[in-house]
JSON list of C-alpha atoms in Angstrom, two decimals:
[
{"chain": "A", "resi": 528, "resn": "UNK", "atom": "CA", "xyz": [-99.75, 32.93, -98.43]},
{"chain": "A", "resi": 529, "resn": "UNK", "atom": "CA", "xyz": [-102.27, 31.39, -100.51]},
{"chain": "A", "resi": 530, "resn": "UNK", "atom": "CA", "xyz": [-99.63, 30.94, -103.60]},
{"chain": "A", "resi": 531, "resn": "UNK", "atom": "CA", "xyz": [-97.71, 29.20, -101.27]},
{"chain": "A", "resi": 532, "resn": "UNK", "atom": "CA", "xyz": [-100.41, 26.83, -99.87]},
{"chain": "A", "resi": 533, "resn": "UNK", "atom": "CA", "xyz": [-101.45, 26.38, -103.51]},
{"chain": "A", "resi": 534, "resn": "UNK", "atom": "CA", "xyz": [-98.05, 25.11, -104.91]},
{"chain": "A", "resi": 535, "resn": "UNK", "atom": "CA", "xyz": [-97.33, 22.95, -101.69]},
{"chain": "A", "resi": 536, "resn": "UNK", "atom": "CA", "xyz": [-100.17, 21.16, -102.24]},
{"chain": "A", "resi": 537, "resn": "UNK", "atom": "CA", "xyz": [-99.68, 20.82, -106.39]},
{"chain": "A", "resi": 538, "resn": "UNK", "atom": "CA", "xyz": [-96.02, 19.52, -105.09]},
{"chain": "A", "resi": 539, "resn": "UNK", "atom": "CA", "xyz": [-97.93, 16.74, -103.05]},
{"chain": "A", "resi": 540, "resn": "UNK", "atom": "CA", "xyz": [-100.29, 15.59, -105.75]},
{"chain": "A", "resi": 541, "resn": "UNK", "atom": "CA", "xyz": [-97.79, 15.51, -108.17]},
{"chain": "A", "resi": 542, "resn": "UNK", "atom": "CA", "xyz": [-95.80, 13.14, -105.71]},
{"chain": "A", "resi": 543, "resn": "UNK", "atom": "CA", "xyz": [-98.60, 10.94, -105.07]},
{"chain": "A", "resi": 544, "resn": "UNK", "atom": "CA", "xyz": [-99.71, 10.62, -108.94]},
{"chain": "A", "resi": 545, "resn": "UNK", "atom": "CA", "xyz": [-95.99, 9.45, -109.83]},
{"chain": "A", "resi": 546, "resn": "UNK", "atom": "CA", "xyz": [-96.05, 7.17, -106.89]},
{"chain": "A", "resi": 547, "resn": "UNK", "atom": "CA", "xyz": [-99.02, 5.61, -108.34]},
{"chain": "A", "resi": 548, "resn": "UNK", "atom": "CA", "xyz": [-97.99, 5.40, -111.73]},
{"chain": "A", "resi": 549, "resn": "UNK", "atom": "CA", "xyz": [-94.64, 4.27, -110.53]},
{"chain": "A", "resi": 550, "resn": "UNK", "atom": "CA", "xyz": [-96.55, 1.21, -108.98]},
{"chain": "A", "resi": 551, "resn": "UNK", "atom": "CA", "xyz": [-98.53, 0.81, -111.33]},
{"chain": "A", "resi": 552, "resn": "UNK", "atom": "CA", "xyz": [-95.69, 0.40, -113.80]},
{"chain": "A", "resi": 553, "resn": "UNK", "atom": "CA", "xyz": [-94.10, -2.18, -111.39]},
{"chain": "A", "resi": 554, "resn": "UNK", "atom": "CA", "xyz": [-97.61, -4.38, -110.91]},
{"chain": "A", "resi": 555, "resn": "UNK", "atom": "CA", "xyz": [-97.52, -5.03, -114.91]},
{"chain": "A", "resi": 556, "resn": "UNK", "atom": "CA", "xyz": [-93.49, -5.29, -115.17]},
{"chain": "A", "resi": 557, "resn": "UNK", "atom": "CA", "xyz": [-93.37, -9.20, -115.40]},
{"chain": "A", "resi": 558, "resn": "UNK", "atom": "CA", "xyz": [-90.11, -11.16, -114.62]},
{"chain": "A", "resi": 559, "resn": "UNK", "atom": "CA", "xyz": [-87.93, -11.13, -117.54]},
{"chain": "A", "resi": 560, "resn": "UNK", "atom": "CA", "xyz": [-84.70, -12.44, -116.50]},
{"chain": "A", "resi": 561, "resn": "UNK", "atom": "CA", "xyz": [-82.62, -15.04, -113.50]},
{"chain": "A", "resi": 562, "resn": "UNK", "atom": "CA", "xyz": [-79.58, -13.94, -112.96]},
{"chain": "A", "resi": 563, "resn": "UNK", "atom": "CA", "xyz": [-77.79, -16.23, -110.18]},
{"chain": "A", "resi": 564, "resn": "UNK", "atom": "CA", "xyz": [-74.95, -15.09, -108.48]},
{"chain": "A", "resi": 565, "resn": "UNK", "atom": "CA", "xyz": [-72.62, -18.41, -107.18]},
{"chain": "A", "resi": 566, "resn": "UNK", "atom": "CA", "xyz": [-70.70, -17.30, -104.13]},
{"chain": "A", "resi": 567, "resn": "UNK", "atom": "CA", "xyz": [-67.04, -18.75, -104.78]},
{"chain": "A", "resi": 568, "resn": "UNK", "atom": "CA", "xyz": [-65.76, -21.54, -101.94]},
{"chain": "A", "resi": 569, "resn": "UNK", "atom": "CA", "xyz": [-64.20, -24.69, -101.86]},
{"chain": "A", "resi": 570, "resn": "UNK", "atom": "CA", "xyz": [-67.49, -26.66, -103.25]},
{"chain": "A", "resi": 571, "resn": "UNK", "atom": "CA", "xyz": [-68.23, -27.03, -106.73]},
{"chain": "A", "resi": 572, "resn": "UNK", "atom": "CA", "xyz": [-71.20, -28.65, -106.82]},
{"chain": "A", "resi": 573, "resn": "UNK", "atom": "CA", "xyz": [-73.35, -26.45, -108.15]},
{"chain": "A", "resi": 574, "resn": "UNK", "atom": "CA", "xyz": [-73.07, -24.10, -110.70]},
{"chain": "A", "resi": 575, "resn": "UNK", "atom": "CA", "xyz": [-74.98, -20.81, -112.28]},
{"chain": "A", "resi": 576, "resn": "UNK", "atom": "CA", "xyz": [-77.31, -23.01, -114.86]},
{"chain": "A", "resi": 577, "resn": "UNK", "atom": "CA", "xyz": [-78.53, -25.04, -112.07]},
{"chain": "A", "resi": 578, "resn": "UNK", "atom": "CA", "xyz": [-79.36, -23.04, -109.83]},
{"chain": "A", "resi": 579, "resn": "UNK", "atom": "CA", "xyz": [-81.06, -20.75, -112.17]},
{"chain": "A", "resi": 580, "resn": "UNK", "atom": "CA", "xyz": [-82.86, -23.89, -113.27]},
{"chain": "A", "resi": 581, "resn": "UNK", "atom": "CA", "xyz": [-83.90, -24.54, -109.59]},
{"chain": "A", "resi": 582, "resn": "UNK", "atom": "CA", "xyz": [-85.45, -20.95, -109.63]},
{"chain": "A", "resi": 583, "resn": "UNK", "atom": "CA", "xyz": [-86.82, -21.53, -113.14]},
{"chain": "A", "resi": 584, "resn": "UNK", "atom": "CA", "xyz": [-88.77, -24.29, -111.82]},
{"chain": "A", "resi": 585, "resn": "UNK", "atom": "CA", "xyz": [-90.31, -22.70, -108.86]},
{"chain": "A", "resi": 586, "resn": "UNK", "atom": "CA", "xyz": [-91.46, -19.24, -110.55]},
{"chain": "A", "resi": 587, "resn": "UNK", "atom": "CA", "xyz": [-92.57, -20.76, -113.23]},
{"chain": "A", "resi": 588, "resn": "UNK", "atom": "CA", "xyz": [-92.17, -17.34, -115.28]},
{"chain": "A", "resi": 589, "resn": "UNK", "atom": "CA", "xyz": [-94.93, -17.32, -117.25]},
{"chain": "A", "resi": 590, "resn": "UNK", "atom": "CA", "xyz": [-97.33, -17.63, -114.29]},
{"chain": "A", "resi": 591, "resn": "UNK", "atom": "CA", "xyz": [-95.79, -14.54, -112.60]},
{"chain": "A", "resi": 592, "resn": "UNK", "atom": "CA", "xyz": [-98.16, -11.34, -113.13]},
{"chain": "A", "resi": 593, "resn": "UNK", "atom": "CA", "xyz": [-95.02, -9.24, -112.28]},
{"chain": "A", "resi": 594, "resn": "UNK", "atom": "CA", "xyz": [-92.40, -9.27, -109.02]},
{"chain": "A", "resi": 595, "resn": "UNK", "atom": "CA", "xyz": [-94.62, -7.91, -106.79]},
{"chain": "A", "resi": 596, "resn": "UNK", "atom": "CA", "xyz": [-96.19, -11.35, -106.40]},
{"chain": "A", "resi": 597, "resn": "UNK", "atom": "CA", "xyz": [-93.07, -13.16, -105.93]},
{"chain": "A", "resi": 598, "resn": "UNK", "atom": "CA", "xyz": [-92.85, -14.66, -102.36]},
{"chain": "A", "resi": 599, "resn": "UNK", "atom": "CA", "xyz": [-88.56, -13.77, -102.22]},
{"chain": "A", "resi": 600, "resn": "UNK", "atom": "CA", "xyz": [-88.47, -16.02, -98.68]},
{"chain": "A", "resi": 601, "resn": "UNK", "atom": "CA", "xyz": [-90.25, -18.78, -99.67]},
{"chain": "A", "resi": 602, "resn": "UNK", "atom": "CA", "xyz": [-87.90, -18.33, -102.84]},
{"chain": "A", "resi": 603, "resn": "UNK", "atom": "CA", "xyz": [-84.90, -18.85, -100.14]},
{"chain": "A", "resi": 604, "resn": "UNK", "atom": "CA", "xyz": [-86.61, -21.37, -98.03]},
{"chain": "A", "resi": 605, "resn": "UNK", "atom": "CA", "xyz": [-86.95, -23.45, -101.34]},
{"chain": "A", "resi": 606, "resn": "UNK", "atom": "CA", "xyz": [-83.45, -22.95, -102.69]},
{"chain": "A", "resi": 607, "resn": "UNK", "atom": "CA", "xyz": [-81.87, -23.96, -99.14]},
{"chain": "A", "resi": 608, "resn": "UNK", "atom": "CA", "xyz": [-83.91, -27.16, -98.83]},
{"chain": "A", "resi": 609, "resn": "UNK", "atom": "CA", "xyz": [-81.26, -28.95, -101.51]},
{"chain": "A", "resi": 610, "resn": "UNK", "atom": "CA", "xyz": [-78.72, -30.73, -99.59]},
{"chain": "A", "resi": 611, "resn": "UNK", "atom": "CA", "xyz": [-75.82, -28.27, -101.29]},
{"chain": "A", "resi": 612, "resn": "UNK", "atom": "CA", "xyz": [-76.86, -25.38, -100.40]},
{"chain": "A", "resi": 613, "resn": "UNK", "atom": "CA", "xyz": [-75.87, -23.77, -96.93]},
{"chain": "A", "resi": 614, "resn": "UNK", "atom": "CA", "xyz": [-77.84, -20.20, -97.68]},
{"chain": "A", "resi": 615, "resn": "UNK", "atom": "CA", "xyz": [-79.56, -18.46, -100.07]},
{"chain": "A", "resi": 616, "resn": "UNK", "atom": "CA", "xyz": [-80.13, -14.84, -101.00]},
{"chain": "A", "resi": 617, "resn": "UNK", "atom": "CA", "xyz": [-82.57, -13.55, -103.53]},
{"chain": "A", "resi": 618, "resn": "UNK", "atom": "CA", "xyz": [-84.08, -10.48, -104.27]},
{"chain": "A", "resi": 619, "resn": "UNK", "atom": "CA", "xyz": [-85.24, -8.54, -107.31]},
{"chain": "A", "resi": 620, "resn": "UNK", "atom": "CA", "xyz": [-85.01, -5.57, -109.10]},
{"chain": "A", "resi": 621, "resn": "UNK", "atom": "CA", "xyz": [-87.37, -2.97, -110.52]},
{"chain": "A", "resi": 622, "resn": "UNK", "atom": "CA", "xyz": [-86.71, -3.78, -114.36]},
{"chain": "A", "resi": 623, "resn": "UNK", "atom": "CA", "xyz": [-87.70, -7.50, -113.86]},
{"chain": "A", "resi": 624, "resn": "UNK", "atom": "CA", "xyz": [-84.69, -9.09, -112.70]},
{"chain": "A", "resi": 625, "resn": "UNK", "atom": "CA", "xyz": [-84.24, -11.92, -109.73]},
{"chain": "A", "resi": 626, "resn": "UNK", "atom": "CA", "xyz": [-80.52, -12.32, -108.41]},
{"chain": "A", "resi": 627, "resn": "UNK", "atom": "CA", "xyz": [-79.77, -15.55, -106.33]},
{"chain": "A", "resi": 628, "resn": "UNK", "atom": "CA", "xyz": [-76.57, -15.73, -104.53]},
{"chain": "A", "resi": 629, "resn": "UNK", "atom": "CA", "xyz": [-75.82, -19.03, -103.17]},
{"chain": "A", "resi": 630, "resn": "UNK", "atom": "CA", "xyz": [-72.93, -20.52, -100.29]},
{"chain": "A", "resi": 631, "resn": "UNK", "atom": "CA", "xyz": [-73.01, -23.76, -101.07]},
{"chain": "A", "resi": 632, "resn": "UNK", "atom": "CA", "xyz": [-71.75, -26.33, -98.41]},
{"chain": "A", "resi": 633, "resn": "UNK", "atom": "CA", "xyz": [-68.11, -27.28, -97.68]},
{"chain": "A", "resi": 634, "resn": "UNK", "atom": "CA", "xyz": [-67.30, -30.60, -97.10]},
{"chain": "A", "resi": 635, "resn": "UNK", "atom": "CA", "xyz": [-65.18, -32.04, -94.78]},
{"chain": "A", "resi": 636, "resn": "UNK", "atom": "CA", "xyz": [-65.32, -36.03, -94.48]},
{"chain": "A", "resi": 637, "resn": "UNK", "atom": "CA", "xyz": [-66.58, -38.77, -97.35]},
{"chain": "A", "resi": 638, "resn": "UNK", "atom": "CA", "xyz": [-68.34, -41.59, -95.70]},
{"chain": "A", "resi": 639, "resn": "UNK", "atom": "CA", "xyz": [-67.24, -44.11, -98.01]},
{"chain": "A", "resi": 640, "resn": "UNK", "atom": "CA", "xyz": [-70.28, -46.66, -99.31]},
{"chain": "A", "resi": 641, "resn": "UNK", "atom": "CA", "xyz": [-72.89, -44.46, -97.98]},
{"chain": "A", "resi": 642, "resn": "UNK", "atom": "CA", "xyz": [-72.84, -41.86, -101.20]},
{"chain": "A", "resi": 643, "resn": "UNK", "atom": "CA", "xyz": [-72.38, -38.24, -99.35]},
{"chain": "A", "resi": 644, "resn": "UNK", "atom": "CA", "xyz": [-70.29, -35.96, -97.46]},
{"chain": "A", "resi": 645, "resn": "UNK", "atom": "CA", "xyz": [-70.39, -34.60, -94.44]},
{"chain": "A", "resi": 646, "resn": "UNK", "atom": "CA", "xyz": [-69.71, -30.86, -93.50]},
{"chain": "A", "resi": 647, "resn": "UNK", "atom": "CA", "xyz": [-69.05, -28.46, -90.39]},
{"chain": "A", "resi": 648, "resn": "UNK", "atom": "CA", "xyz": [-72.18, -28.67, -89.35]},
{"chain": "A", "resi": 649, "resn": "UNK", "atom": "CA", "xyz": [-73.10, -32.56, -89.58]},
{"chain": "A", "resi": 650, "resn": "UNK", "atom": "CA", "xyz": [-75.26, -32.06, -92.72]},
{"chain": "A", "resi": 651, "resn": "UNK", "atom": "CA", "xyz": [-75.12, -34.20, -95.72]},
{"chain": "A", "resi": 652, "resn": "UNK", "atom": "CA", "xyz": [-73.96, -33.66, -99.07]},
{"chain": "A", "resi": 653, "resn": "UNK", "atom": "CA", "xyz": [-74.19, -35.99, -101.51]},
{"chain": "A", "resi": 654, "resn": "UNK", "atom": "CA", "xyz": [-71.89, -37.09, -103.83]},
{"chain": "A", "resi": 655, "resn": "UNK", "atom": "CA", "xyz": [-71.71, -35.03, -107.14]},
{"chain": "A", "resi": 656, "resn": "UNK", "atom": "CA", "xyz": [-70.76, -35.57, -110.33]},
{"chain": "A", "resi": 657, "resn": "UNK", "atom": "CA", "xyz": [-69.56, -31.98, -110.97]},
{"chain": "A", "resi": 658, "resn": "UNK", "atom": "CA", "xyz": [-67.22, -31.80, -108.14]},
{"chain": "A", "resi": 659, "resn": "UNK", "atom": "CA", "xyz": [-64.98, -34.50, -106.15]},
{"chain": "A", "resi": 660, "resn": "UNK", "atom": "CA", "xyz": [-63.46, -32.95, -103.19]},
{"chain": "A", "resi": 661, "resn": "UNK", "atom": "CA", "xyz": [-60.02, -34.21, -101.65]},
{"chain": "A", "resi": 662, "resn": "UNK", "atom": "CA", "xyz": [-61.54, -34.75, -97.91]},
{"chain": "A", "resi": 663, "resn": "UNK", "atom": "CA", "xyz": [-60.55, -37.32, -95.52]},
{"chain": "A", "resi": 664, "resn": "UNK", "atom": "CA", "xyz": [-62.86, -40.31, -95.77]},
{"chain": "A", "resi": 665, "resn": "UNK", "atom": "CA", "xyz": [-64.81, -42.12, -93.10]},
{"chain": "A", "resi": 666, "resn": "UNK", "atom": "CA", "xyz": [-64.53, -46.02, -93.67]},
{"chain": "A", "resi": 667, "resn": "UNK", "atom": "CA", "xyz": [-65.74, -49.60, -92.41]},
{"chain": "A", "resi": 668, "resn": "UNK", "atom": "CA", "xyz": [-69.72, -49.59, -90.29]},
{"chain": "A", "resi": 669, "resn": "UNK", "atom": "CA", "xyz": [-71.63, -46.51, -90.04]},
{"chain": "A", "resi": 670, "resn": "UNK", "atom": "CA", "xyz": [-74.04, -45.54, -87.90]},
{"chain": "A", "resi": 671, "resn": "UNK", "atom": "CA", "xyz": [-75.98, -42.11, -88.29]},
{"chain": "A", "resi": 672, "resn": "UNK", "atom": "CA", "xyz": [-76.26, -41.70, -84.50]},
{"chain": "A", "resi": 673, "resn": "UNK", "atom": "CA", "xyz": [-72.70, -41.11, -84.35]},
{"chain": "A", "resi": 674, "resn": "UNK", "atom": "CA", "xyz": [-71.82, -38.39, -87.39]},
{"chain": "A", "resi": 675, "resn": "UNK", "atom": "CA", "xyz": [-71.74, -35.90, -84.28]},
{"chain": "A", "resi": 676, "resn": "UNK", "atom": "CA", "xyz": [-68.90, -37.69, -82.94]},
{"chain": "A", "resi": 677, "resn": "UNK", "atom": "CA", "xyz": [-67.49, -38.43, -86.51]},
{"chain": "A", "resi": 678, "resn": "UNK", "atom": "CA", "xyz": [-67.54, -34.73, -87.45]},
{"chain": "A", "resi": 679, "resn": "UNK", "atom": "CA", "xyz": [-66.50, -33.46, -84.01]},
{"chain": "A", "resi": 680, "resn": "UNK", "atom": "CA", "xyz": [-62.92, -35.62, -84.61]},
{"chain": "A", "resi": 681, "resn": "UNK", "atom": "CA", "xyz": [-62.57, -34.44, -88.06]},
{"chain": "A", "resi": 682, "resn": "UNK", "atom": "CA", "xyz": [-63.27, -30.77, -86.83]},
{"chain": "A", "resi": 683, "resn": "UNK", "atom": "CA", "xyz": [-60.32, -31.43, -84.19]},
{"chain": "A", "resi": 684, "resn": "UNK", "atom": "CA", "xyz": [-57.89, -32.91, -87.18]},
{"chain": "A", "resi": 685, "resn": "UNK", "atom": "CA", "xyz": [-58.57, -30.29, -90.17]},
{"chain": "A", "resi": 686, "resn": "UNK", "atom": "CA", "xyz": [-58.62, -26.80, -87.15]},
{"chain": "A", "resi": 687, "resn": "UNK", "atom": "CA", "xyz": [-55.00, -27.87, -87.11]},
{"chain": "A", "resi": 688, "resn": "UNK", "atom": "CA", "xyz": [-51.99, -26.94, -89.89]},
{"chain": "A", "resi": 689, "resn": "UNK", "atom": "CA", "xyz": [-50.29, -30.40, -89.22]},
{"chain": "A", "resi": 690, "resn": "UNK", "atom": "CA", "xyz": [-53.32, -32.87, -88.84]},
{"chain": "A", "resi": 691, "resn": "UNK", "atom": "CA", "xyz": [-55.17, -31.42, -91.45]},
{"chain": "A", "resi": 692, "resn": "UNK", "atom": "CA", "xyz": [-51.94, -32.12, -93.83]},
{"chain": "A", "resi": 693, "resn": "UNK", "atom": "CA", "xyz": [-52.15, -35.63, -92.27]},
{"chain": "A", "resi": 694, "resn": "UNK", "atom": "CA", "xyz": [-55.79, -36.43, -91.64]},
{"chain": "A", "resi": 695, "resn": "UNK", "atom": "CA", "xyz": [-56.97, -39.17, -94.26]},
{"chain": "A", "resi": 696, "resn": "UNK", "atom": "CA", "xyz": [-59.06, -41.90, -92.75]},
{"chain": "A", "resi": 697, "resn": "UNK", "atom": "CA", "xyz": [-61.06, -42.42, -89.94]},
{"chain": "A", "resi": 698, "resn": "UNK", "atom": "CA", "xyz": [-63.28, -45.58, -88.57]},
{"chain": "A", "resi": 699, "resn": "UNK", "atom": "CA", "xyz": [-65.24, -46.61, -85.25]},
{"chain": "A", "resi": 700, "resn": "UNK", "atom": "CA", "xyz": [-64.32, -49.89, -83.48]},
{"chain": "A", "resi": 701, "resn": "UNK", "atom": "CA", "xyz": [-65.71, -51.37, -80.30]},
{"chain": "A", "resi": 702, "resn": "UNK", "atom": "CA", "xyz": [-63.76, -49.38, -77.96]},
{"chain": "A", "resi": 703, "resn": "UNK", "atom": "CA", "xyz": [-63.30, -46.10, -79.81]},
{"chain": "A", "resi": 704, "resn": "UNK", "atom": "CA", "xyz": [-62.12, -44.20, -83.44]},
{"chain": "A", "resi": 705, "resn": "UNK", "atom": "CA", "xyz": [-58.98, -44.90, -85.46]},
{"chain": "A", "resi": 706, "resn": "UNK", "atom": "CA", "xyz": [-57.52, -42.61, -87.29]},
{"chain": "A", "resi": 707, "resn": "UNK", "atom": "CA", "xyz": [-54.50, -42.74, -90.12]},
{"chain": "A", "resi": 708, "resn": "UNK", "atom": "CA", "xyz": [-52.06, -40.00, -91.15]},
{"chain": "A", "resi": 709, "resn": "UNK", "atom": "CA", "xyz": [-50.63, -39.87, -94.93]},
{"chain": "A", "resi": 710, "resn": "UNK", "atom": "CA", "xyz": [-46.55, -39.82, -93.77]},
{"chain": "A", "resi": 711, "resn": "UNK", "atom": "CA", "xyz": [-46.97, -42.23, -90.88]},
{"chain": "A", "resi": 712, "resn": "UNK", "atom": "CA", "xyz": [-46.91, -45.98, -91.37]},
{"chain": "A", "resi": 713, "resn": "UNK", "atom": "CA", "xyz": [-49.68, -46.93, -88.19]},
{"chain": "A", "resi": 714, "resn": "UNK", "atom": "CA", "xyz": [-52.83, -46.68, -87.13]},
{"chain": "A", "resi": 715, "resn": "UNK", "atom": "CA", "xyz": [-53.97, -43.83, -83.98]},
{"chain": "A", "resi": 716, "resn": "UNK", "atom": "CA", "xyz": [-56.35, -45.18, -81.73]},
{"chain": "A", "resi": 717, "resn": "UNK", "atom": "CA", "xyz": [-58.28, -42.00, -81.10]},
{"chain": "A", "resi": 718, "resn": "UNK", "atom": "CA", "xyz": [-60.41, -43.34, -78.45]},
{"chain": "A", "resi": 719, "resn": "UNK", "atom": "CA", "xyz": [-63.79, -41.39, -77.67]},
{"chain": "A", "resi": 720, "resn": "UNK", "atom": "CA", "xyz": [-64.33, -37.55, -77.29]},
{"chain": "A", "resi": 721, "resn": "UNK", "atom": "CA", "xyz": [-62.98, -36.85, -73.95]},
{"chain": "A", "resi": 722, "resn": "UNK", "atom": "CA", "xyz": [-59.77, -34.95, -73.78]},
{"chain": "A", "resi": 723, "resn": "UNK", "atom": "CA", "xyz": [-58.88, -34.02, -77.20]},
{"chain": "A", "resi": 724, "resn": "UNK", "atom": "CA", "xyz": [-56.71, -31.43, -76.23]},
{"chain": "A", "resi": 725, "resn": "UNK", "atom": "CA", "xyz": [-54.07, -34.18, -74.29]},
{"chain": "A", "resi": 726, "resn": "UNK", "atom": "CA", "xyz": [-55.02, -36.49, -77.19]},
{"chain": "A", "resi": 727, "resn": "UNK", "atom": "CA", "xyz": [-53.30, -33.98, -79.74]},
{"chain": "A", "resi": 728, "resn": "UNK", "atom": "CA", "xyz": [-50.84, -33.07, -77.50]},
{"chain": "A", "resi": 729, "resn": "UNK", "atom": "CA", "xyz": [-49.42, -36.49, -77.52]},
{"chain": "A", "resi": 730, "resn": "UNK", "atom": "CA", "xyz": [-50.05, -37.39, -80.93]},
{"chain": "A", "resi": 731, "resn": "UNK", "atom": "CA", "xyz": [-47.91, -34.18, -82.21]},
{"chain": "A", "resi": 732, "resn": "UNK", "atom": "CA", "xyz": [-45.11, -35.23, -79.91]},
{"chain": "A", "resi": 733, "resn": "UNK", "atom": "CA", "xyz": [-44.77, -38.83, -81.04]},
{"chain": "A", "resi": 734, "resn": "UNK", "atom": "CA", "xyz": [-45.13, -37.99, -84.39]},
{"chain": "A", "resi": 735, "resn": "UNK", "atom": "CA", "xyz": [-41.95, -35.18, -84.06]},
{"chain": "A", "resi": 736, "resn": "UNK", "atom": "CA", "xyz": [-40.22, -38.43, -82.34]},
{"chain": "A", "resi": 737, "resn": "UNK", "atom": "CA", "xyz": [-40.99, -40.89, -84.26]},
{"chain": "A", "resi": 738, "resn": "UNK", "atom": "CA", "xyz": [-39.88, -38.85, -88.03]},
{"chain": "A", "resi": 739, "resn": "UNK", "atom": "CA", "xyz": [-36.11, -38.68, -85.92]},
{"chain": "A", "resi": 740, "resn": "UNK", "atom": "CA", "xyz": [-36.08, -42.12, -84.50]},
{"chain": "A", "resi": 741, "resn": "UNK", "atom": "CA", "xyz": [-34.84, -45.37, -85.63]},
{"chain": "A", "resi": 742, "resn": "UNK", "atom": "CA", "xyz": [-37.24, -48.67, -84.63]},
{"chain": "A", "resi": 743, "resn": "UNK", "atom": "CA", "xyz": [-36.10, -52.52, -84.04]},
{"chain": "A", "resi": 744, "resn": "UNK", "atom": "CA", "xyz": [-39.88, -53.21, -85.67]},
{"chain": "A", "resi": 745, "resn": "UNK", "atom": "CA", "xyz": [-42.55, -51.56, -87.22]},
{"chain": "A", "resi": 746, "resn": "UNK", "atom": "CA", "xyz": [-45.13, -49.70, -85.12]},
{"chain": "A", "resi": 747, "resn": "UNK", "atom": "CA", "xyz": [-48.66, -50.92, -86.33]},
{"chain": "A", "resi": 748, "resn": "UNK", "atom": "CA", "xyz": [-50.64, -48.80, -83.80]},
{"chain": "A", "resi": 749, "resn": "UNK", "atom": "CA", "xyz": [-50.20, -46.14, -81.01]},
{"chain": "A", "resi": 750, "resn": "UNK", "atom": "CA", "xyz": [-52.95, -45.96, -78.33]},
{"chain": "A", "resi": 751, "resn": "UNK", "atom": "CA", "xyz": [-53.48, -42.04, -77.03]},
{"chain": "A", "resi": 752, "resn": "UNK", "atom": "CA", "xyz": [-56.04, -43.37, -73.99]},
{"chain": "A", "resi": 753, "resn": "UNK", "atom": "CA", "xyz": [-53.74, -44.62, -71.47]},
{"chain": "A", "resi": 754, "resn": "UNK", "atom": "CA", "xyz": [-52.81, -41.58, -69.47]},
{"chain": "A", "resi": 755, "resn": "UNK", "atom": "CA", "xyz": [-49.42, -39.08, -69.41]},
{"chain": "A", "resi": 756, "resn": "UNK", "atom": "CA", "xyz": [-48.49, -42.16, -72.09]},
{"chain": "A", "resi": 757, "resn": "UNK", "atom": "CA", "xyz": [-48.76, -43.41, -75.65]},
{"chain": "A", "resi": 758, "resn": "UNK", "atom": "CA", "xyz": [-49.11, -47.41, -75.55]},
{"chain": "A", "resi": 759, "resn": "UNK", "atom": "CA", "xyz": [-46.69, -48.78, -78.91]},
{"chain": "A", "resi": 760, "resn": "UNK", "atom": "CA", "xyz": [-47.82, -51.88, -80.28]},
{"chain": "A", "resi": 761, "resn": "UNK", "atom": "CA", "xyz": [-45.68, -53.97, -82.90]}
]
């Protein structure tokens, strides 16, 4: 009985001697290497050397005692404030290592003249060098209290298989949004937000109508406002 209380507790100091050397080891292991991971998505703005520059930047390697110190949130935090970057996951490895995988934005509407993007979620992007994406683009006055509104419409255009082959421009006027289609020679007065679904509805149908139908003039606009109707004007 004795033996046996003897070698269980040899079997716990052993453990807690190689936990402690273990941690040691880790305390003086400094950070060695970035490795950045860039998740794969429509966006191209960034790529692997600037991101691991980003992290380069903030660690500042040669400060770092070893990755015990390393703050990994506030490592996130910092990597999500830049404008192209939707989330951010870092963590770090034993031997020295930090990963960082990034999901960078997507965008979804260029406001022309105002040098950014917009995406799902109303945030900006700006405009890159590395990467133009084919998105519809927002044109003529912009104001920022109304990139809800702009972003709800485009949501409503690019959620659907035939808008979002369609959808290239959208503007604001007095009374409501415009919006024009690639194939079809006129301009959609949108209106406001209220009833997209009917709004769509009609649109679809008049579009199916007018690629069969023959016309004494050219249609420069269709209004989808006036109810169970869409107004033609010549």
């Amino acid at each position: 009985m004795i033996k046996e209380k003897t070698y269980f507790v040899l079997i716990i100091f052993v453990i807690v001697i190689s936990s402690i050397a273990s941690n040691k080891i880790n305390i003086n292991r400094k950070i060695e290497k970035i490795n950045v991971i860039v998740n794969i998505s429509k966006s191209k703005f960034l790529n692997d050397s600037i991101v691991n520059k980003l992290l380069t930047q903030k660690i500042k390697i040669e400060d770092i005692k070893s990755n015990l110190e390393l703050d990994l949130n506030e490592l996130e935090e910092y990597l999500e404030l830049q404008p192209e970057i939707a989330s951010a996951e870092v963590f770090s490895y034993p031997e020295g290592e930090i990963n960082a995988i990034i999901f960078e934005r997507t965008p979804i509407l260029r406001i022309h003249n105002q040098g950014f993007y917009l995406d799902n979620f109303s945030s900006k992007i700006p405009f890159s060098d590395n990467y133009i994406p084919k998105v519809p683009v927002y044109t003529g006055y912009f104001e920022e209290k109304k990139i809800d509104q702009i972003v709800d419409i485009t949501k409503i255009m690019i959620q659907d298989k035939f808008f979002k082959n369609e959808f290239v421009e959208i503007w604001n006027e007095k009374l409501g949004y415009v919006l024009r289609f690639r194939n079809y020679d006129f301009e959609i007065f949108w209106g406001d937000l209220s009833k997209p679904i009917t709004k769509s509805k009609k649109l679809k149908a008049f579009c199916a109508y007018y690629a069969n139908a023959s016309f004494n003039k050219k249609i420069k606009r269709i209004d989808l406002t006036v109810l169970d109707q869409v107004v033609v004007t010549h």
